[in-house]
mmCIF file of C-alpha atoms in Angstrom:
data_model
loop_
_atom_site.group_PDB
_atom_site.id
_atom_site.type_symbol
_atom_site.label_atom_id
_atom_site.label_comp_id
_atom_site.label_asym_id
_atom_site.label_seq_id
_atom_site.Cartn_x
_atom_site.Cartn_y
_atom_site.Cartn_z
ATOM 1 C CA UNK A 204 0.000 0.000 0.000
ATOM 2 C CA UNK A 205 1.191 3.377 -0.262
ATOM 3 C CA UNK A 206 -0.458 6.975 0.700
ATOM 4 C CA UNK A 207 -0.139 10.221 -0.915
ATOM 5 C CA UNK A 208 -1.099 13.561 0.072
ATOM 6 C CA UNK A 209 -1.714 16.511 -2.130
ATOM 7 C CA UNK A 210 -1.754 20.011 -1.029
ATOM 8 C CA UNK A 211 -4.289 21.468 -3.382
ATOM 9 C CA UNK A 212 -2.797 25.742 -3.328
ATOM 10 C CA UNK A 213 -6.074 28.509 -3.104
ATOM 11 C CA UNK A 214 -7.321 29.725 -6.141
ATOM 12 C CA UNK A 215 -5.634 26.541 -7.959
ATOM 13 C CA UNK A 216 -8.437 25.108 -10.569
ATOM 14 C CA UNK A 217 -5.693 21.794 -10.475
ATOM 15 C CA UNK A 218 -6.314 18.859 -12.535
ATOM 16 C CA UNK A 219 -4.648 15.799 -10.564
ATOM 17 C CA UNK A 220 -4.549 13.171 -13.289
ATOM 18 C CA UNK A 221 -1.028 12.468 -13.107
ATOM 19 C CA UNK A 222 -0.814 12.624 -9.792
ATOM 20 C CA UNK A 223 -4.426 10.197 -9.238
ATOM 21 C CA UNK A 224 -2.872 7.672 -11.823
ATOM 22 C CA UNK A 225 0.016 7.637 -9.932
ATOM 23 C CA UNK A 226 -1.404 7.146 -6.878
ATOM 24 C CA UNK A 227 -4.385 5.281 -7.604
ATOM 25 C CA UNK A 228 -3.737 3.145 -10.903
ATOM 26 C CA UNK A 229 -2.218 -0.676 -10.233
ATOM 27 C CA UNK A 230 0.486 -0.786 -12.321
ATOM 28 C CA UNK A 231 -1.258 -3.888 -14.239
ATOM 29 C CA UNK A 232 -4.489 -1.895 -15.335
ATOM 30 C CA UNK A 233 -2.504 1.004 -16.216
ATOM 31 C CA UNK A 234 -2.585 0.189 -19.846
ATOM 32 C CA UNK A 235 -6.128 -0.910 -20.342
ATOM 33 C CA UNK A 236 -7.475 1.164 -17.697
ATOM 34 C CA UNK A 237 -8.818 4.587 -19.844
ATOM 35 C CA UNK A 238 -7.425 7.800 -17.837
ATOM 36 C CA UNK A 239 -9.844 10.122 -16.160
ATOM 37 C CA UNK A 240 -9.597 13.504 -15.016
ATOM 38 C CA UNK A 241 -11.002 15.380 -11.863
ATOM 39 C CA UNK A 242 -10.247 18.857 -11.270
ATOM 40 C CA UNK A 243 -10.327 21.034 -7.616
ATOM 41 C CA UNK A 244 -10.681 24.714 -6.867
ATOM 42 C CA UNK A 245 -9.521 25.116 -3.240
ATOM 43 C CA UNK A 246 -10.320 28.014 -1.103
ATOM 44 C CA UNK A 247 -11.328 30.237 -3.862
ATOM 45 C CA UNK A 248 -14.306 32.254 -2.431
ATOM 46 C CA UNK A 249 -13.123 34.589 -0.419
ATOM 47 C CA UNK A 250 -14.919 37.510 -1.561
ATOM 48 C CA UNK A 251 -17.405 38.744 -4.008
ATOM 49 C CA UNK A 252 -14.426 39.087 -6.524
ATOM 50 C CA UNK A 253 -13.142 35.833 -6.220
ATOM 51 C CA UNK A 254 -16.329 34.238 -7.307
ATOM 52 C CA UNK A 255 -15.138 35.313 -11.312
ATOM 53 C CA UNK A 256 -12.026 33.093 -10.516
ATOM 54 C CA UNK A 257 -14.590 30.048 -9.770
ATOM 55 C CA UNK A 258 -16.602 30.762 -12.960
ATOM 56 C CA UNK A 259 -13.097 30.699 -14.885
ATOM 57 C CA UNK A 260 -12.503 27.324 -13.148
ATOM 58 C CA UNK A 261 -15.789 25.879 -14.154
ATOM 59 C CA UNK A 262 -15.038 27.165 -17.851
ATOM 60 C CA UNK A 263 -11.616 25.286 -17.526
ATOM 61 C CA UNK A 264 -13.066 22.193 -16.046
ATOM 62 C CA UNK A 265 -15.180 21.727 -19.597
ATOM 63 C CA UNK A 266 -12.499 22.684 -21.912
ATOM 64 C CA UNK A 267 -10.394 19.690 -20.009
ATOM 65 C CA UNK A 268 -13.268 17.663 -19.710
ATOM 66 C CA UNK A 269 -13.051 17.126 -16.087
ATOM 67 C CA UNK A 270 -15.125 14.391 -14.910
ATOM 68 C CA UNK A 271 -16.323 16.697 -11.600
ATOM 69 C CA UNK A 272 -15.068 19.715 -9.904
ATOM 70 C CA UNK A 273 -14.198 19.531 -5.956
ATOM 71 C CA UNK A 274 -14.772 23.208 -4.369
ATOM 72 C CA UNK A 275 -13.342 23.057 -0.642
ATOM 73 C CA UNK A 276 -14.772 26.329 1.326
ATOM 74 C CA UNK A 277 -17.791 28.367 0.586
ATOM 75 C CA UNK A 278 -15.959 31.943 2.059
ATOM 76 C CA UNK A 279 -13.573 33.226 3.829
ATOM 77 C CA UNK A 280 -13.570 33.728 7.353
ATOM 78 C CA UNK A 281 -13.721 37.440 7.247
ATOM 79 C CA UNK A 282 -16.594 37.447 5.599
ATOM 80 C CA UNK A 283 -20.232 37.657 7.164
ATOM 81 C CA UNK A 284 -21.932 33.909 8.282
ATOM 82 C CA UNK A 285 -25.166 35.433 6.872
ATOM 83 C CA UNK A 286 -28.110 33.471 4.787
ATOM 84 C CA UNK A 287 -27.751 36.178 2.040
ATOM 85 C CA UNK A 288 -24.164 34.677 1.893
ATOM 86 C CA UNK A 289 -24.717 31.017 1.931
ATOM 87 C CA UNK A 290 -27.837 31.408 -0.434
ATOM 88 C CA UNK A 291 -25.441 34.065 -2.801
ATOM 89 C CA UNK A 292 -22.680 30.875 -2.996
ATOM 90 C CA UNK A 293 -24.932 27.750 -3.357
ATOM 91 C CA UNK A 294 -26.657 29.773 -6.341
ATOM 92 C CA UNK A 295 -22.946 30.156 -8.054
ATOM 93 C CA UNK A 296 -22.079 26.814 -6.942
ATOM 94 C CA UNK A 297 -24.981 25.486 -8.740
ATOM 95 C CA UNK A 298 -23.950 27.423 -11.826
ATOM 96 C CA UNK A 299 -21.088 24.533 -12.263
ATOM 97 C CA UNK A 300 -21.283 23.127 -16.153
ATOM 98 C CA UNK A 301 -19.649 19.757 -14.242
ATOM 99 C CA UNK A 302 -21.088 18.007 -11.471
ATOM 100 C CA UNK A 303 -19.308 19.607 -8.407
ATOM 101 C CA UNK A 304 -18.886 18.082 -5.205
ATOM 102 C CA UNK A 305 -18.488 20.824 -2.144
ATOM 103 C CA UNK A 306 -15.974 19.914 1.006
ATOM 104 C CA UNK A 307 -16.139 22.361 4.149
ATOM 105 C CA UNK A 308 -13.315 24.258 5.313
ATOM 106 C CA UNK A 309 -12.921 25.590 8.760
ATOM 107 C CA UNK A 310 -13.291 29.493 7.656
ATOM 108 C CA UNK A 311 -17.069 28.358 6.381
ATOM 109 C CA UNK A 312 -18.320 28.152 10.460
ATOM 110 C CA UNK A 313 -15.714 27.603 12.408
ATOM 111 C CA UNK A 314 -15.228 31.386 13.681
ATOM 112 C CA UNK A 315 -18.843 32.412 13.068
ATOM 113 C CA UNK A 316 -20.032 34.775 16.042
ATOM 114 C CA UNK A 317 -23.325 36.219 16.905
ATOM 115 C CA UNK A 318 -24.459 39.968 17.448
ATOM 116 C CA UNK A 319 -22.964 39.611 21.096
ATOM 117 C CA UNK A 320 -19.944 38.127 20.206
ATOM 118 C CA UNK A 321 -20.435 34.762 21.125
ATOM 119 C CA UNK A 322 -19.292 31.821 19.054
ATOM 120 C CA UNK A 323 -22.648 30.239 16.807
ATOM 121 C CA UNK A 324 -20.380 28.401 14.815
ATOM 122 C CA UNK A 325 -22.653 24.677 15.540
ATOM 123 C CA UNK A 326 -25.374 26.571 14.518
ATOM 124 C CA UNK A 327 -24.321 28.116 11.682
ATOM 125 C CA UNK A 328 -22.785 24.705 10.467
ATOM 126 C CA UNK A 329 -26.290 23.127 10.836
ATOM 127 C CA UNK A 330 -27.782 26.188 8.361
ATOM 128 C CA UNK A 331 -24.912 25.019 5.530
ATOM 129 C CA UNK A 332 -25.886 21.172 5.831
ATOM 130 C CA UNK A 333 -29.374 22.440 5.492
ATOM 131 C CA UNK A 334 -28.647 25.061 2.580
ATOM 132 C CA UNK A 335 -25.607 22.802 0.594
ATOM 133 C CA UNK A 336 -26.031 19.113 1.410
ATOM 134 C CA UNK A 337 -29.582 18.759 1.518
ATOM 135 C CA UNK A 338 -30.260 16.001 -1.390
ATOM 136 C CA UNK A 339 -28.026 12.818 -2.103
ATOM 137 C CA UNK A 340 -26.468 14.480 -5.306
ATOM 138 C CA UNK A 341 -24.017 16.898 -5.852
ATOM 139 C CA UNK A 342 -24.418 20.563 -6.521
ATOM 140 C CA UNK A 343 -23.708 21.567 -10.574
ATOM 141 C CA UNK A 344 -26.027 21.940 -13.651
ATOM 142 C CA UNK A 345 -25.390 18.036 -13.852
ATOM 143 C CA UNK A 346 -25.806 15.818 -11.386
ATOM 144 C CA UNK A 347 -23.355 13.127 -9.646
ATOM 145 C CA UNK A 348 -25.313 10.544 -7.401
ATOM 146 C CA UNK A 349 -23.891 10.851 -3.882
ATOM 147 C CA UNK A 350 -24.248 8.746 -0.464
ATOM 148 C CA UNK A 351 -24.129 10.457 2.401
ATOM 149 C CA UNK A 352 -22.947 9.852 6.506
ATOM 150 C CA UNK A 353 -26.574 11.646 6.914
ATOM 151 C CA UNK A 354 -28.580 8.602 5.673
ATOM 152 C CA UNK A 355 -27.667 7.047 8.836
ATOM 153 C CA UNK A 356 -30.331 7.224 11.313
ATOM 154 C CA UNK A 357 -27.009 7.837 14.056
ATOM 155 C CA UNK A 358 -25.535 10.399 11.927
ATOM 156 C CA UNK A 359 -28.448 12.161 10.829
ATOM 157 C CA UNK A 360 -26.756 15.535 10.851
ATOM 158 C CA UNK A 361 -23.010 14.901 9.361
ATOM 159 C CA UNK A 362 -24.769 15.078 5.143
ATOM 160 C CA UNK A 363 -21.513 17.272 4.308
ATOM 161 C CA UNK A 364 -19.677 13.617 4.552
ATOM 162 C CA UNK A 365 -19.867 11.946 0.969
ATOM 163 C CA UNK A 366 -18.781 9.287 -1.341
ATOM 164 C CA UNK A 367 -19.434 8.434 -4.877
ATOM 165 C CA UNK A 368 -17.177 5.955 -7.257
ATOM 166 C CA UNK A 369 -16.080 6.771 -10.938
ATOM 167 C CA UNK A 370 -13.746 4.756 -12.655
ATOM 168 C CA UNK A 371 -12.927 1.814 -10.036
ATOM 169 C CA UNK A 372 -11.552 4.716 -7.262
ATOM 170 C CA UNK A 373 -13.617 5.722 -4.315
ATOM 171 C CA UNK A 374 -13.581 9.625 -3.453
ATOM 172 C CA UNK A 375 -15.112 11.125 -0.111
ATOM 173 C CA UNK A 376 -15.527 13.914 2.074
ATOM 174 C CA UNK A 377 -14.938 14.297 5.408
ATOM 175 C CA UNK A 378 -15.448 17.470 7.390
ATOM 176 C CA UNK A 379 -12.038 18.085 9.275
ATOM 177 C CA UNK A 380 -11.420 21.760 9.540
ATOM 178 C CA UNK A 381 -7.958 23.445 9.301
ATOM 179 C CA UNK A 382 -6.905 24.934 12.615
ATOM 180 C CA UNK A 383 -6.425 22.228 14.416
ATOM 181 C CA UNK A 384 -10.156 20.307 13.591
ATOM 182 C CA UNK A 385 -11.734 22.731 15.708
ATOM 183 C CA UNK A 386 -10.633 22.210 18.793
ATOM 184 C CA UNK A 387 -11.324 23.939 21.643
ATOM 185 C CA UNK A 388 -9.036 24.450 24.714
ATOM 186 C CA UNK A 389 -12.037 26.202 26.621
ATOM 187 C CA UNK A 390 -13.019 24.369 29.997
ATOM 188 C CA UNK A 391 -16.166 21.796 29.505
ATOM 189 C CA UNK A 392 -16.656 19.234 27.197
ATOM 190 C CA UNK A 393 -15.876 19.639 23.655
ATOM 191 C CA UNK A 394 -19.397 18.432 22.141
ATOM 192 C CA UNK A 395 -18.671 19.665 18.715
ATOM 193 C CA UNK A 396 -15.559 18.255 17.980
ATOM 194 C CA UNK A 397 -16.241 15.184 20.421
ATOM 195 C CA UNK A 398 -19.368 14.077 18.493
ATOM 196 C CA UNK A 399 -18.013 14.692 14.568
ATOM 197 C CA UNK A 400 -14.930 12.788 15.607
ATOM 198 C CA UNK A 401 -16.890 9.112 16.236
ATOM 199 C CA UNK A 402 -19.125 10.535 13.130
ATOM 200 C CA UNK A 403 -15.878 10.311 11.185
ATOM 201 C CA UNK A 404 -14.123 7.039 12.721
ATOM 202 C CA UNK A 405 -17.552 5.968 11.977
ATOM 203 C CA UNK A 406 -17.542 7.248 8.171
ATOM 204 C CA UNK A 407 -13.949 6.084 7.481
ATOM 205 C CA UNK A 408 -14.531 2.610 8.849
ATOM 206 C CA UNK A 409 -17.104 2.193 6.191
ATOM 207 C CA UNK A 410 -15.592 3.962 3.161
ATOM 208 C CA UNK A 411 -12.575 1.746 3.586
ATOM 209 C CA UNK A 412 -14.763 -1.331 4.612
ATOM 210 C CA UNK A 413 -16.401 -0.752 1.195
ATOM 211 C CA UNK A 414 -13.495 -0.204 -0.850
ATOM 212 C CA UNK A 415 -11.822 -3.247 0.727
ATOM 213 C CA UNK A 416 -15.294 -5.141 -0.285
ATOM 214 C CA UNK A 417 -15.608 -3.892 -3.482
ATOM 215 C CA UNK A 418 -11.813 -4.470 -4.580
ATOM 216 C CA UNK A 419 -11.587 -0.409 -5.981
ATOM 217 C CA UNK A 420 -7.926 0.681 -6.772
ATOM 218 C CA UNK A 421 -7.988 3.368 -4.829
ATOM 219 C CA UNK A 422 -9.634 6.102 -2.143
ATOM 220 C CA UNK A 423 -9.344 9.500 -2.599
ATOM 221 C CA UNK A 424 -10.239 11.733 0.454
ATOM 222 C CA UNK A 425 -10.570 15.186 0.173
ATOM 223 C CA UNK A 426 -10.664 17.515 3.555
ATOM 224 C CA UNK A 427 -9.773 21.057 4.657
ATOM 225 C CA UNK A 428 -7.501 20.456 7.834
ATOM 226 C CA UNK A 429 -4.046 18.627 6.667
ATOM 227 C CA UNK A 430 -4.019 15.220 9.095
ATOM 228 C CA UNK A 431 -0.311 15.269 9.358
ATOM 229 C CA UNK A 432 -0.625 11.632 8.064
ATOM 230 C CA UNK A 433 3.134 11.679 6.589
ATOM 231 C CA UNK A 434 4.531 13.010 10.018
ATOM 232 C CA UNK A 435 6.926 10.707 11.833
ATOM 233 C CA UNK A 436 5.420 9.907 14.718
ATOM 234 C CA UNK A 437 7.346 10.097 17.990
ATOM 235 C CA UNK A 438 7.327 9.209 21.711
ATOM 236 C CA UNK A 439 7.740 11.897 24.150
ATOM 237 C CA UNK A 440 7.068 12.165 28.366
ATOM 238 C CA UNK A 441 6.269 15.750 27.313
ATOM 239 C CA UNK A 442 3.978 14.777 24.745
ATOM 240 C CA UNK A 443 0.861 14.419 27.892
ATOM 241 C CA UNK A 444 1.844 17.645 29.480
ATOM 242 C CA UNK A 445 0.969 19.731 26.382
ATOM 243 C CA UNK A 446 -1.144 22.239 26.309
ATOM 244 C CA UNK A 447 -2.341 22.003 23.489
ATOM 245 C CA UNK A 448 -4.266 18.608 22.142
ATOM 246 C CA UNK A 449 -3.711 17.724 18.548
ATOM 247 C CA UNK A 450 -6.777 17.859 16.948
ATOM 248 C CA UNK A 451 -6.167 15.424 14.213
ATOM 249 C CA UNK A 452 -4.479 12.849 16.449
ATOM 250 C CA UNK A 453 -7.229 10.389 16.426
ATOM 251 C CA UNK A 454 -7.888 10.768 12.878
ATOM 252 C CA UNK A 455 -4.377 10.252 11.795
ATOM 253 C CA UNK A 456 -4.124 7.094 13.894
ATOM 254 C CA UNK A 457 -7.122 5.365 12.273
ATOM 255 C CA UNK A 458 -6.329 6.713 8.750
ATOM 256 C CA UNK A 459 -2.529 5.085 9.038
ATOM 257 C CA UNK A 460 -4.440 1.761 10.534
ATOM 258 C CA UNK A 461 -7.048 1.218 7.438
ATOM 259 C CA UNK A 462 -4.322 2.298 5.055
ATOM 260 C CA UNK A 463 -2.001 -0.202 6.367
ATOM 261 C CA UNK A 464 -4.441 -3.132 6.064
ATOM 262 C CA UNK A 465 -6.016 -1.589 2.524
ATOM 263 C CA UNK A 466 -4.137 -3.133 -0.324
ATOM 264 C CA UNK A 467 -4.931 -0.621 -3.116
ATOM 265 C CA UNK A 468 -3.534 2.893 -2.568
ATOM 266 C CA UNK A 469 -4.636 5.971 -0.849
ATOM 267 C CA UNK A 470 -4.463 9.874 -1.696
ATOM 268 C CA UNK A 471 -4.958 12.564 0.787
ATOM 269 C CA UNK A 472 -6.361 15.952 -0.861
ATOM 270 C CA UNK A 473 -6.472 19.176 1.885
ATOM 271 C CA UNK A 474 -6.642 22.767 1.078
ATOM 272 C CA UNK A 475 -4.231 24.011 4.804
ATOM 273 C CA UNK A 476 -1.417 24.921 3.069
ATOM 274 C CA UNK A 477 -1.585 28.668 1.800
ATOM 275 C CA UNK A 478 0.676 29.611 -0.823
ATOM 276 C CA UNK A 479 0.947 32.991 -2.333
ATOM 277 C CA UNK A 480 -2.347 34.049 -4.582
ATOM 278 C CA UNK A 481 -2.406 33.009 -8.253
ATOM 279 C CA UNK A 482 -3.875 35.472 -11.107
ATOM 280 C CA UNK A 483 -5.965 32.768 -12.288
ATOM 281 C CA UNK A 484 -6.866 29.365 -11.767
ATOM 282 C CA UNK A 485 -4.483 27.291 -14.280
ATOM 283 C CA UNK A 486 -4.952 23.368 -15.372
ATOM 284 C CA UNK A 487 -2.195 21.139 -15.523
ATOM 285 C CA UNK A 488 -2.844 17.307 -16.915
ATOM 286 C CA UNK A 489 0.302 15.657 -19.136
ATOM 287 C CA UNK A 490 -0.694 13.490 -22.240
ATOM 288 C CA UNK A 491 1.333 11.117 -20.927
ATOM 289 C CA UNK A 492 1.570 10.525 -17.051
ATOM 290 C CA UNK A 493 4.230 8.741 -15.395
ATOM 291 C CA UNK A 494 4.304 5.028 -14.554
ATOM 292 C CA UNK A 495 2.636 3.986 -11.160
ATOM 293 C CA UNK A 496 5.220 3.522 -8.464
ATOM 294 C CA UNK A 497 4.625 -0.143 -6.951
ATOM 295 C CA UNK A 498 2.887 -0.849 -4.218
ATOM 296 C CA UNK A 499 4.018 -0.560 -0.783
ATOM 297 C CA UNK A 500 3.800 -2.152 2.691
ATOM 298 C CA UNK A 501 2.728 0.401 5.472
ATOM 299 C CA UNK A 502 5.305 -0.748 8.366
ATOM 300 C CA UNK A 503 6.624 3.102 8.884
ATOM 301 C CA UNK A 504 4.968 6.349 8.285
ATOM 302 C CA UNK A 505 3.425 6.207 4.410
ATOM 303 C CA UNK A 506 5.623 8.609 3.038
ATOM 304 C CA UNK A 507 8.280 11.562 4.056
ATOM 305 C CA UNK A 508 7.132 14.117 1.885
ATOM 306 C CA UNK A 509 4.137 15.629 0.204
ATOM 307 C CA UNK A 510 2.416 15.423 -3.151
ATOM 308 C CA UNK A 511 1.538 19.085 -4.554
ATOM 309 C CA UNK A 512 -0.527 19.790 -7.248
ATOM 310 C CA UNK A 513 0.876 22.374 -9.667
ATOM 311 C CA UNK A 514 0.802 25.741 -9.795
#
């Protein structure tokens, strides 16, 4: 098995097929298997002139012929929680040529307050499951089918989680936001981030239960909040005197697990990493993408380094 991360840049419009072949493709299906291409716009709204940068993407998703468009974040997080917002994005979301699958990022709730200053962020993430993830397909002028965490009478409220298969490879969402998955270090129990977390162990037991069932080549899992699933893990006395809990700890632990046992390969998509702003959204797929690495046995840390998408 082997794991790959890819740190999708904002206002990137990034068409992974080299890097999905790569990481997805067994090297024996590589030549019969026909290539596909997907394409992501990460972090792009974050103001009302940003949103011509997302219509540019969609354009470029139909001139490549992108199979789907992922869109991680709906706005920034200087910019109002409002309805008007939310109902101002999903009505240019829905403007998508290509089906177009939304992921949450932290800035869409996480730091939402109220008129008196006080944090509404849980119920401001409730009003974007409602408004964005409220039928089992994906937002766009054409529709991709989509199964949803939601559809489980325990998880009634996590529909922003979703998985669909195209071409043999399993892709999902999972809401983990950057800064630390939310996180609080406030006294008192951490309901938010307490309850999403056994959503998600929940959500990526199945995905990879299914995958594993279904013999697909690969997962794809797209998220805002990096996992640090490449880290090398160490052992420190000081480590349960910090201060500060790692958010993604959990999540990183069980991802590494289900990789391990998961025999075909594994690509992590996040939008944390924020390089400098592009002019435009550019597209980058080779005619001819390189061969498939072989497989790999999960006994360390997957791998040392990260995957980017270019630029």
């Amino acid at each position: 098995m082997s794991m790959r991360r890819a740190a999708v840049p904002p206002l990137s419009a990034a068409a992974l097929l080299a890097l999905a072949l790569a990481a997805l493709t067994p090297a024996a299906a590589a030549p019969t298997r026909k290539p596909f291409q997907f394409s992501i716009a990460a972090q792009v709204l974050a103001g009302e002139t940003d949103e011509a940068e997302l219509r540019r993407a969609f354009e470029e998703t139909v001139q490549k012929r992108a199979a789907f468009l992922l869109v991680t974040g709906i706005k920034s997080a200087s910019e109002a929680c409002s309805d008007k917002l939310y109902a101002q994005r999903r009505s240019l979301l829905d403007k998508s040529p290509r089906p177009l699958v939304l992921s949450l990022a932290g800035s869409d709730w996480t730091a939402c307050r109220n008129s008196a200053g006080r944090s509404n962020a849980i119920e401001r993430l409730n009003r974007i499951r409602e408004l964005f993830f409220d039928q089992d397909e994906s937002l766009g002028e054409k529709k991709l089918a989509l199964n949803r965490l939601s559809n489980s009478s325990q998880f009634r409220s996590y529909a922003e989680n979703a998985y669909w298969e195209y071409d043999n490879v399993l892709f999902a969402t999972i809401n983990l936001p950057a800064k630390n998955n939310h996180f609080l270090t406030e006294a008192g129990r951490n309901s938010e981030y307490e309850d999403r977390t056994v959503a998600n162990r929940n959500w990526l037991q199945r995905l990879f239960a299914l995958a594993k069932r279904k013999k697909l080549d690969g997962i794809v899992l797209v998220s805002d909040g990096d996992i640090g699933a490449h880290q090398e893990e160490g052992f420190s006395l000081l480590n349960g005197f910090s201060s500060k809990q790692d958010g993604f700890a959990q999540t990183r632990k069980q991802v590494r697990a289900l990789a391990d046992k998961f025999k075909g390969k594994v690509l992590l998509i996040d939008s944390a990493q924020k390089p400098a702003k592009s002019a435009a959204p550019r597209t980058a797929a080779p005619a001819h993408p390189p061969a498939p690495r072989p497989p790999r046995r999960m006994s360390k840390p997957p791998c040392s380094g990260a995957a980017t998408s270019p630029t």
